[in-house]
Short mmCIF file of N, CA and C in Angstrom, two decimals:
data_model
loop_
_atom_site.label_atom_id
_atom_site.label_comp_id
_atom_site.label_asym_id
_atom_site.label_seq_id
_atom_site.Cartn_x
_atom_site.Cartn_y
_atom_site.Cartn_z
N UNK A 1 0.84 -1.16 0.00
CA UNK A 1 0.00 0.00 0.00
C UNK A 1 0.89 1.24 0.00
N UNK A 2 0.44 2.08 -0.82
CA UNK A 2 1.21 3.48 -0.97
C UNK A 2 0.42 4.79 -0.84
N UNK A 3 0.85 5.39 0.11
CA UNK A 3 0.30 6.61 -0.35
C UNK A 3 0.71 7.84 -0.60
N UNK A 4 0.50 8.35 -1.60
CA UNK A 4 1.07 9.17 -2.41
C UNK A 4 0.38 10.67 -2.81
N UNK A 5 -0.63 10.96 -1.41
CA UNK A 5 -1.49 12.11 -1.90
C UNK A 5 -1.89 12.22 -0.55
N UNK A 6 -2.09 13.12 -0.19
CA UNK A 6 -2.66 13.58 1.15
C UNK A 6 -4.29 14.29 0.93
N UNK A 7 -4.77 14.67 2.29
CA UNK A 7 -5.99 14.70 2.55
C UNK A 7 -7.18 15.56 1.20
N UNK A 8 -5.82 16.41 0.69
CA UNK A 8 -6.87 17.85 -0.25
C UNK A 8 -6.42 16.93 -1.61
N UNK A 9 -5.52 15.73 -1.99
CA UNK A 9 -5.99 15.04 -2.92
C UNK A 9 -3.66 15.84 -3.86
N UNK A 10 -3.27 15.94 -3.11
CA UNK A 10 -2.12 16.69 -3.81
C UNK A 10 -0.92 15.53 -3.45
N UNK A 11 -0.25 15.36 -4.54
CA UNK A 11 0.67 14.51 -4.49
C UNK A 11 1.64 14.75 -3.48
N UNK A 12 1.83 13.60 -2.17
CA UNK A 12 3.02 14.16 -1.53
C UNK A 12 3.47 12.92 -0.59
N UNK A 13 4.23 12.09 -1.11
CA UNK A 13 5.22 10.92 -1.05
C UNK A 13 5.77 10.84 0.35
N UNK A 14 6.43 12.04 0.97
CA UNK A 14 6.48 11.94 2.29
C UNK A 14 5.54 11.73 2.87
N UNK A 15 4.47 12.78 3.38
CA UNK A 15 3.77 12.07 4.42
C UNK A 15 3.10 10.95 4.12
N UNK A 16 2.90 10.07 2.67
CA UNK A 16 2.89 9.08 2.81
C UNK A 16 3.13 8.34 3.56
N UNK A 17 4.62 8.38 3.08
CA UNK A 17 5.51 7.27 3.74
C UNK A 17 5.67 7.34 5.37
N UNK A 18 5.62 8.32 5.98
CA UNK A 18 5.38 8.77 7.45
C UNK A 18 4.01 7.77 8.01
N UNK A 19 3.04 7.94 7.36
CA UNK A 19 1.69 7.44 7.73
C UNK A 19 2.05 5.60 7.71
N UNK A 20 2.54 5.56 6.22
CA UNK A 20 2.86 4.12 6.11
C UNK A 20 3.95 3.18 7.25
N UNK A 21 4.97 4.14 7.58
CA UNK A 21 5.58 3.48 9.06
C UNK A 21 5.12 3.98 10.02
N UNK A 22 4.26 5.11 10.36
CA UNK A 22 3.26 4.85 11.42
C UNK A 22 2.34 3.78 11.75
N UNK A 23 1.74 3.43 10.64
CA UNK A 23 1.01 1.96 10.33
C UNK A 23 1.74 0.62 10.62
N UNK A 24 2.58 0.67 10.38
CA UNK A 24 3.82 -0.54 10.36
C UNK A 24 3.94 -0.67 12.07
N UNK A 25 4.19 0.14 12.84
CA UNK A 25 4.75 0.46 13.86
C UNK A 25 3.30 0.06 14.63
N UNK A 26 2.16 0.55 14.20
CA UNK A 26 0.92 0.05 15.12
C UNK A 26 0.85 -1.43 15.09
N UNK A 27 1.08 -2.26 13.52
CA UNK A 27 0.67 -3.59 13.62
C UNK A 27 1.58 -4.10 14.43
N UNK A 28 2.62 -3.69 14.47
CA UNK A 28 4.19 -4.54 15.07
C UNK A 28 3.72 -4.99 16.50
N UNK A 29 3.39 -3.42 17.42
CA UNK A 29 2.77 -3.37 18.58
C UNK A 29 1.76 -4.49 18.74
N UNK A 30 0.87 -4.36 17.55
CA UNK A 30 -0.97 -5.12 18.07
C UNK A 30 -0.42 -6.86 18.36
N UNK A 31 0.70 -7.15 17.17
CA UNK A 31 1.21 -8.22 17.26
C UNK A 31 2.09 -9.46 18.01
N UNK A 32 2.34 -8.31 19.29
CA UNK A 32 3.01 -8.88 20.03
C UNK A 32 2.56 -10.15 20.74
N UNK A 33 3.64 -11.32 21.32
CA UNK A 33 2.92 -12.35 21.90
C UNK A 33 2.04 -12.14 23.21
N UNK A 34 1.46 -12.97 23.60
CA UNK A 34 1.04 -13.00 25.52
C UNK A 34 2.26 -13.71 25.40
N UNK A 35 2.65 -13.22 27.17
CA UNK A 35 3.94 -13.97 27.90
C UNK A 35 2.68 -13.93 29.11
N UNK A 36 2.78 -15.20 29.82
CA UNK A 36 2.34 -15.54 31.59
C UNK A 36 3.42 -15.32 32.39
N UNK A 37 2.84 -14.24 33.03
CA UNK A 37 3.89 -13.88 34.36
C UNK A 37 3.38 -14.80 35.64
N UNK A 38 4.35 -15.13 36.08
CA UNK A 38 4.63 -16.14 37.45
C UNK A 38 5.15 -16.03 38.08
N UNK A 39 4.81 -15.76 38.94
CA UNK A 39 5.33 -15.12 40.54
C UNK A 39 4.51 -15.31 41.51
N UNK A 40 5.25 -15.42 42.95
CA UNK A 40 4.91 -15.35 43.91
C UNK A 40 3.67 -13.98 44.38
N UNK A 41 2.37 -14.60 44.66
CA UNK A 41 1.30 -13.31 45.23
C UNK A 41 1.29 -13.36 46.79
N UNK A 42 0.45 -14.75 47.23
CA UNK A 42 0.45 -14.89 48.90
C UNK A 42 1.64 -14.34 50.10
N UNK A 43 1.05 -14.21 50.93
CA UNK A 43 2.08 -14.01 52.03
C UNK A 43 2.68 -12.69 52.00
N UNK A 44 3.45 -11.58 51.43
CA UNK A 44 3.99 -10.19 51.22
C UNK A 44 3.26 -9.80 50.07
N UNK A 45 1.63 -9.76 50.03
CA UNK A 45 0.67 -9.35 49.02
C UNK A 45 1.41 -8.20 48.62
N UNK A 46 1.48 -7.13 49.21
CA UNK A 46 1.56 -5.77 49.14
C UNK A 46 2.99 -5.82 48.32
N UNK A 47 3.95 -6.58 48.79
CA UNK A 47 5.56 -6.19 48.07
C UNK A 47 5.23 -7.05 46.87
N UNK A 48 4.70 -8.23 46.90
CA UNK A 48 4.40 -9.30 46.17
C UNK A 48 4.14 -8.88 44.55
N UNK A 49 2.74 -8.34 44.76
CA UNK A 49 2.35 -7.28 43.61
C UNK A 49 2.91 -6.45 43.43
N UNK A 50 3.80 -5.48 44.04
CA UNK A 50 4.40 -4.62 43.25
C UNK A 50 5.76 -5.10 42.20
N UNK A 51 6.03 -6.39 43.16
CA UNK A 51 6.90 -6.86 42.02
C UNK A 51 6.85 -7.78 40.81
N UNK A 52 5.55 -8.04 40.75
CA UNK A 52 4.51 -8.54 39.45
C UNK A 52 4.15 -7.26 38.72
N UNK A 53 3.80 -6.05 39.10
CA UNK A 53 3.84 -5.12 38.63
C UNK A 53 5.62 -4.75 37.42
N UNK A 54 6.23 -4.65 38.15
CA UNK A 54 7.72 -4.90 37.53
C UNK A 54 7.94 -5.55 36.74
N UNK A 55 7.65 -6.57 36.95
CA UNK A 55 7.89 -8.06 36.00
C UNK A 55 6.93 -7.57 34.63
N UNK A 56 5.42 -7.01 34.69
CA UNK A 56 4.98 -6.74 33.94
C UNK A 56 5.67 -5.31 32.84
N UNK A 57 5.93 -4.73 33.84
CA UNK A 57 6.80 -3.52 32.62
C UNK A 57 7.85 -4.49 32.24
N UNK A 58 8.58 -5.28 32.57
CA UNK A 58 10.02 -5.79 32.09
C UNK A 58 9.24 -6.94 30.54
N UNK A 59 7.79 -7.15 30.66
CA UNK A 59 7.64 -8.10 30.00
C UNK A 59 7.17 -6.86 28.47
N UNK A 60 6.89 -6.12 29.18
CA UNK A 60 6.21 -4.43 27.78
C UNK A 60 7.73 -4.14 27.39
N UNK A 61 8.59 -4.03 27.76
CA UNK A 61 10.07 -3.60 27.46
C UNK A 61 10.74 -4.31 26.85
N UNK A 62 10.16 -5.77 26.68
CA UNK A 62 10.75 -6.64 25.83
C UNK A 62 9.78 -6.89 24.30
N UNK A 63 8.90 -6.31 24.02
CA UNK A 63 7.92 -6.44 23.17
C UNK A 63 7.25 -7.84 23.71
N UNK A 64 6.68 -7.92 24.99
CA UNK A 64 5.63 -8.95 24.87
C UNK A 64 4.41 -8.13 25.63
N UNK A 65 3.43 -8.76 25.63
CA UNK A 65 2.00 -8.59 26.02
C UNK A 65 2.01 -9.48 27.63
N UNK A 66 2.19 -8.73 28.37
CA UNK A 66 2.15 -9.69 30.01
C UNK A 66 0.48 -9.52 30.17
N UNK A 67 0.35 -11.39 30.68
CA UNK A 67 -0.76 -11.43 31.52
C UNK A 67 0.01 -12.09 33.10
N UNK A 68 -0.78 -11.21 34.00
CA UNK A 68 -0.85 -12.04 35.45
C UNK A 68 -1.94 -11.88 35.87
N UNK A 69 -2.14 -12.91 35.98
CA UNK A 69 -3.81 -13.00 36.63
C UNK A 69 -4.08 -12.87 38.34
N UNK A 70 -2.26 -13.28 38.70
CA UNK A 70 -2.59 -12.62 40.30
C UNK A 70 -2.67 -11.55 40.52
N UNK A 71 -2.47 -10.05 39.70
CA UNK A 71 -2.62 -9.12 39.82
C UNK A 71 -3.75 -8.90 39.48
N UNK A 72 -4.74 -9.58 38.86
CA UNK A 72 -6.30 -9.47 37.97
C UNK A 72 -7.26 -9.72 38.90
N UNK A 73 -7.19 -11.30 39.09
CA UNK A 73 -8.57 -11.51 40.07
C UNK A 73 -8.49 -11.17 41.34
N UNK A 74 -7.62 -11.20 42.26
CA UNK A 74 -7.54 -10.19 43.51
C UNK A 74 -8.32 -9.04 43.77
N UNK A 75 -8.35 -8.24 42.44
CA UNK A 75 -9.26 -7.21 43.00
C UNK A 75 -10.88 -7.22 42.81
N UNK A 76 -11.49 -8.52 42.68
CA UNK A 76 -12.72 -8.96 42.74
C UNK A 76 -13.08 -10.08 43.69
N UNK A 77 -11.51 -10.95 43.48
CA UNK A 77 -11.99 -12.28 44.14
C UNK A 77 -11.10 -12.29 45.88
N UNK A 78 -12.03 -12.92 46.52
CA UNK A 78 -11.04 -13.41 48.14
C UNK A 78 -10.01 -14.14 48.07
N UNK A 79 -9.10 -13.67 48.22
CA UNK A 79 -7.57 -14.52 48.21
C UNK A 79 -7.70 -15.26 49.46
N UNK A 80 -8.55 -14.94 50.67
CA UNK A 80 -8.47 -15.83 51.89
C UNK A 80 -9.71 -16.87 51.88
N UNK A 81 -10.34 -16.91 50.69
CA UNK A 81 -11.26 -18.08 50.53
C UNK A 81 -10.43 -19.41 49.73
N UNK A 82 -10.72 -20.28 49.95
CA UNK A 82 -10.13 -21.27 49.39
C UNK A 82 -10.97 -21.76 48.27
N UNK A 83 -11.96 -21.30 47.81
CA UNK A 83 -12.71 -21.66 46.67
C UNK A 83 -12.17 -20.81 45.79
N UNK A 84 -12.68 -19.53 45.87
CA UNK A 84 -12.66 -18.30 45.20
C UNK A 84 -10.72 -18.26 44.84
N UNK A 85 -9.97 -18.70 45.65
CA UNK A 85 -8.52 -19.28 45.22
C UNK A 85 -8.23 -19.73 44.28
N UNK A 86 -9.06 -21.33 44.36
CA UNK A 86 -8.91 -22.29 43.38
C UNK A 86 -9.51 -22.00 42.20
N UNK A 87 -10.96 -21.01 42.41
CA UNK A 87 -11.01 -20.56 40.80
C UNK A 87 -10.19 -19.24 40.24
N UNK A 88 -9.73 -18.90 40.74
CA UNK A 88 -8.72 -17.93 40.17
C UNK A 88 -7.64 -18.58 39.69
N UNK A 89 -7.12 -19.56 40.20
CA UNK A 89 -6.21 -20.09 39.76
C UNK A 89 -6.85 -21.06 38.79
N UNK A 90 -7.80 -21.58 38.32
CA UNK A 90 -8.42 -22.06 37.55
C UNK A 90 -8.45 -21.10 36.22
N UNK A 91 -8.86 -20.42 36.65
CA UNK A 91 -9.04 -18.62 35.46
C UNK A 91 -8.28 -18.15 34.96
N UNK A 92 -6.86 -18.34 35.52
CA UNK A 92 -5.89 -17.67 35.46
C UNK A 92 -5.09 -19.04 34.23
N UNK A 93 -5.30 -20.28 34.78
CA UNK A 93 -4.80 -21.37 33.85
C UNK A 93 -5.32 -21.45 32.29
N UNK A 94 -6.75 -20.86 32.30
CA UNK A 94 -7.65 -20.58 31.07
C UNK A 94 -6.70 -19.38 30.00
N UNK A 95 -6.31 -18.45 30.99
CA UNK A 95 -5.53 -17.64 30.06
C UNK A 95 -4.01 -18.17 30.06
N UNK A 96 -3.81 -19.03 30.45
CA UNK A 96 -2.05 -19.23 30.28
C UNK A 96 -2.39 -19.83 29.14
N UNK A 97 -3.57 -20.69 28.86
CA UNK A 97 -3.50 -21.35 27.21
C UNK A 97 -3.84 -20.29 26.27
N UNK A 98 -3.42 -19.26 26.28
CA UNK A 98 -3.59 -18.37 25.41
C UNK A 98 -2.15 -17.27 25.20
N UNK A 99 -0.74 -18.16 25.89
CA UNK A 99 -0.01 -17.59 25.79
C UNK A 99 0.95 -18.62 24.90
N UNK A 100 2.21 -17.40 25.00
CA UNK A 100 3.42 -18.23 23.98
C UNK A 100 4.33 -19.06 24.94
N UNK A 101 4.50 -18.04 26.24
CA UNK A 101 5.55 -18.05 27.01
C UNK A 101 4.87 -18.42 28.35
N UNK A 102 5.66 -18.99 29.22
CA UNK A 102 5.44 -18.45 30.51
C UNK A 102 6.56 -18.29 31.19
N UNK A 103 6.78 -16.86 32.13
CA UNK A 103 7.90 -16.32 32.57
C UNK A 103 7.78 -16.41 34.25
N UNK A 104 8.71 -17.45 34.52
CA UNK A 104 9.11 -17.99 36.16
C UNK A 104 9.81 -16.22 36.37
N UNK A 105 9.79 -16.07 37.83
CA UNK A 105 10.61 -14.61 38.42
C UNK A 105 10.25 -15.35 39.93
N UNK A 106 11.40 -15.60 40.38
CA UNK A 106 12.53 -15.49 41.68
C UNK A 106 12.71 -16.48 41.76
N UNK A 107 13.58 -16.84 43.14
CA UNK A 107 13.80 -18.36 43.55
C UNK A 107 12.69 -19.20 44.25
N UNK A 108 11.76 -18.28 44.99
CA UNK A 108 10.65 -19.33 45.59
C UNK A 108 9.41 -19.82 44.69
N UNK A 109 9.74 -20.90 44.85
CA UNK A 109 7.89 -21.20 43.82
C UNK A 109 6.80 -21.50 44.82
N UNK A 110 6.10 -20.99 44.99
CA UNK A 110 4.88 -20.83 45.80
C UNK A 110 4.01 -22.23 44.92
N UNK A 111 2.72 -23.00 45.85
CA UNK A 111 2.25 -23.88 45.94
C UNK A 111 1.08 -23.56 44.33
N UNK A 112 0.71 -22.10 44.31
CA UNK A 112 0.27 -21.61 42.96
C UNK A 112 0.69 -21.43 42.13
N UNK A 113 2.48 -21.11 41.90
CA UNK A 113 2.96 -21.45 40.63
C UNK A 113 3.37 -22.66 40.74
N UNK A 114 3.51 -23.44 41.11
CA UNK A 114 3.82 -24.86 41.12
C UNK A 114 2.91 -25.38 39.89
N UNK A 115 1.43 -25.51 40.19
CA UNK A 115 0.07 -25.70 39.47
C UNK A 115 0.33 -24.82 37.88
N UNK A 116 0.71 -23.60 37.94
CA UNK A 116 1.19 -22.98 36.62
C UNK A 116 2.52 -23.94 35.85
N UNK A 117 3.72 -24.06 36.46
CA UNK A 117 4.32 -24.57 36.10
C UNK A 117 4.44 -25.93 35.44
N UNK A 118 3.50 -26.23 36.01
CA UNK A 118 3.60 -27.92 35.79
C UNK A 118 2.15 -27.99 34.72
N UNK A 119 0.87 -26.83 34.64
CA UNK A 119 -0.15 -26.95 33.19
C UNK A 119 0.93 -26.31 32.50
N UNK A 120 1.98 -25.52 32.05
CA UNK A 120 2.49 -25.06 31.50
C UNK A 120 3.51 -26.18 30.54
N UNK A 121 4.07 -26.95 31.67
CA UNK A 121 4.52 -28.45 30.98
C UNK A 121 3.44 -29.22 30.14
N UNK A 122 2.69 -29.28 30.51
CA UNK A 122 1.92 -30.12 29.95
C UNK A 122 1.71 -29.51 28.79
N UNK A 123 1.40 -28.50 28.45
CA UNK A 123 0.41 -27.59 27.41
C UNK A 123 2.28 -27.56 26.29
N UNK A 124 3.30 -28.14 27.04
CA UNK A 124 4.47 -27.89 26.19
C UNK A 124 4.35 -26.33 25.76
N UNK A 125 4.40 -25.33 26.54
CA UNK A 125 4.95 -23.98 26.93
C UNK A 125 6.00 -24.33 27.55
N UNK A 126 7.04 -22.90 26.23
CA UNK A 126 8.11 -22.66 26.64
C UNK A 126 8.32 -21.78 28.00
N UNK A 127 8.63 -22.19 28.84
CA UNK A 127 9.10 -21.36 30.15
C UNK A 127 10.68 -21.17 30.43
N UNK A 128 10.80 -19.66 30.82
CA UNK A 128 11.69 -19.12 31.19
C UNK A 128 11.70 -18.75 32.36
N UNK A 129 12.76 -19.11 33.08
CA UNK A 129 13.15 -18.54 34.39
C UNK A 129 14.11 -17.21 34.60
N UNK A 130 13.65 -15.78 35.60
CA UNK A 130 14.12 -14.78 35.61
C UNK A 130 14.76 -14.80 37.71
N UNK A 131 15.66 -13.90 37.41
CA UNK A 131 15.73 -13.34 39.12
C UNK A 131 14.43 -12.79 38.89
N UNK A 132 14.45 -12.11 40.56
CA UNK A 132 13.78 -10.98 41.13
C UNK A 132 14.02 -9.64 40.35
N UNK A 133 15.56 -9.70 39.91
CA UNK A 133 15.80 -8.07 38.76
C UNK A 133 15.66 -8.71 37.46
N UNK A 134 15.47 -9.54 37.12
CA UNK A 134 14.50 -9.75 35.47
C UNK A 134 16.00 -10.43 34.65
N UNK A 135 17.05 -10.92 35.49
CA UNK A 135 17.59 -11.14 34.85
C UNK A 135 17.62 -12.74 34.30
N UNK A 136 17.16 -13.62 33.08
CA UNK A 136 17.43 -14.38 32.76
C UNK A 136 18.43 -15.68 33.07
N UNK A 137 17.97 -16.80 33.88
CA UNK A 137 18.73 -17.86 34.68
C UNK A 137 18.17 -19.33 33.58
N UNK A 138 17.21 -19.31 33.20
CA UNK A 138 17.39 -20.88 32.27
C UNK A 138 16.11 -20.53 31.68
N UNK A 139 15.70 -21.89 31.02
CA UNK A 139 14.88 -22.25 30.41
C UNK A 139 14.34 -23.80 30.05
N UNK A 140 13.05 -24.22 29.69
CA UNK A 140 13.04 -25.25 29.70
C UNK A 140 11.63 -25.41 28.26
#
């Protein structure tokens, strides 16, 4: 696609081409993968999430699309119910099959990414393991 005329109908090749890698630059964006962020929520909620928060800019900084769903259903569902738990973590497994990746962050695996980790095997998702500062330790 070319465009070669602007709005009053007058030939003009630049802002074409401006518009045309403006365009380029939106699909690139729309196109990015989902990555599943995995991390620790329970127990240091408050520090917990902010560093799922992190993990999520580190996952926008790499051109991916972060989902965490422990940062999602929390603010509807009871984290101290054990139902309302298990379907979040149920909910949250619904959208990991809708990713490319799933991205491990720190050394502790909590009893809820455990359950991620291991549908993530199954579903044969590639998972990557990060520190706490996003730095890259393996893969599987």
């Amino acid at each position: 696609m070319t465009i070669k005329r602007n709005a009053e109908g007058y030939y003009d090749p630049t802002a074409g081409e401006a518009l045309l890698n403006i365009m380029r630059e939106e699909r690139k964006k729309a196109n990015r993968a989902l990555v599943y962020i995995c991390s620790p929520y329970a127990g240091d909620i408050e520090g917990n999430a902010r560093r799922a928060q992190t993990y999520c800019r580190f996952a926008v900084s790499q051109n991916y699309i972060p989902l965490a769903p422990h940062l999602y259903f929390p603010q509807f569902m009871d984290e101290d119910s054990l139902e309302e738990r298990s379907l979040g973590i149920a909910f949250g497994l619904v959208l990991q099959g809708r990713c490319r990746e799933v991205w491990v962050f720190g050394r502790r695996i909590s009893k809820g990414m455990a359950v991620e980790i291991e549908k993530a095997r199954e579903r044969n998702l590639r998972l990557r393991y990060f520190t706490e500062e996003c730095e890259e330790v393996g893969t599987e």
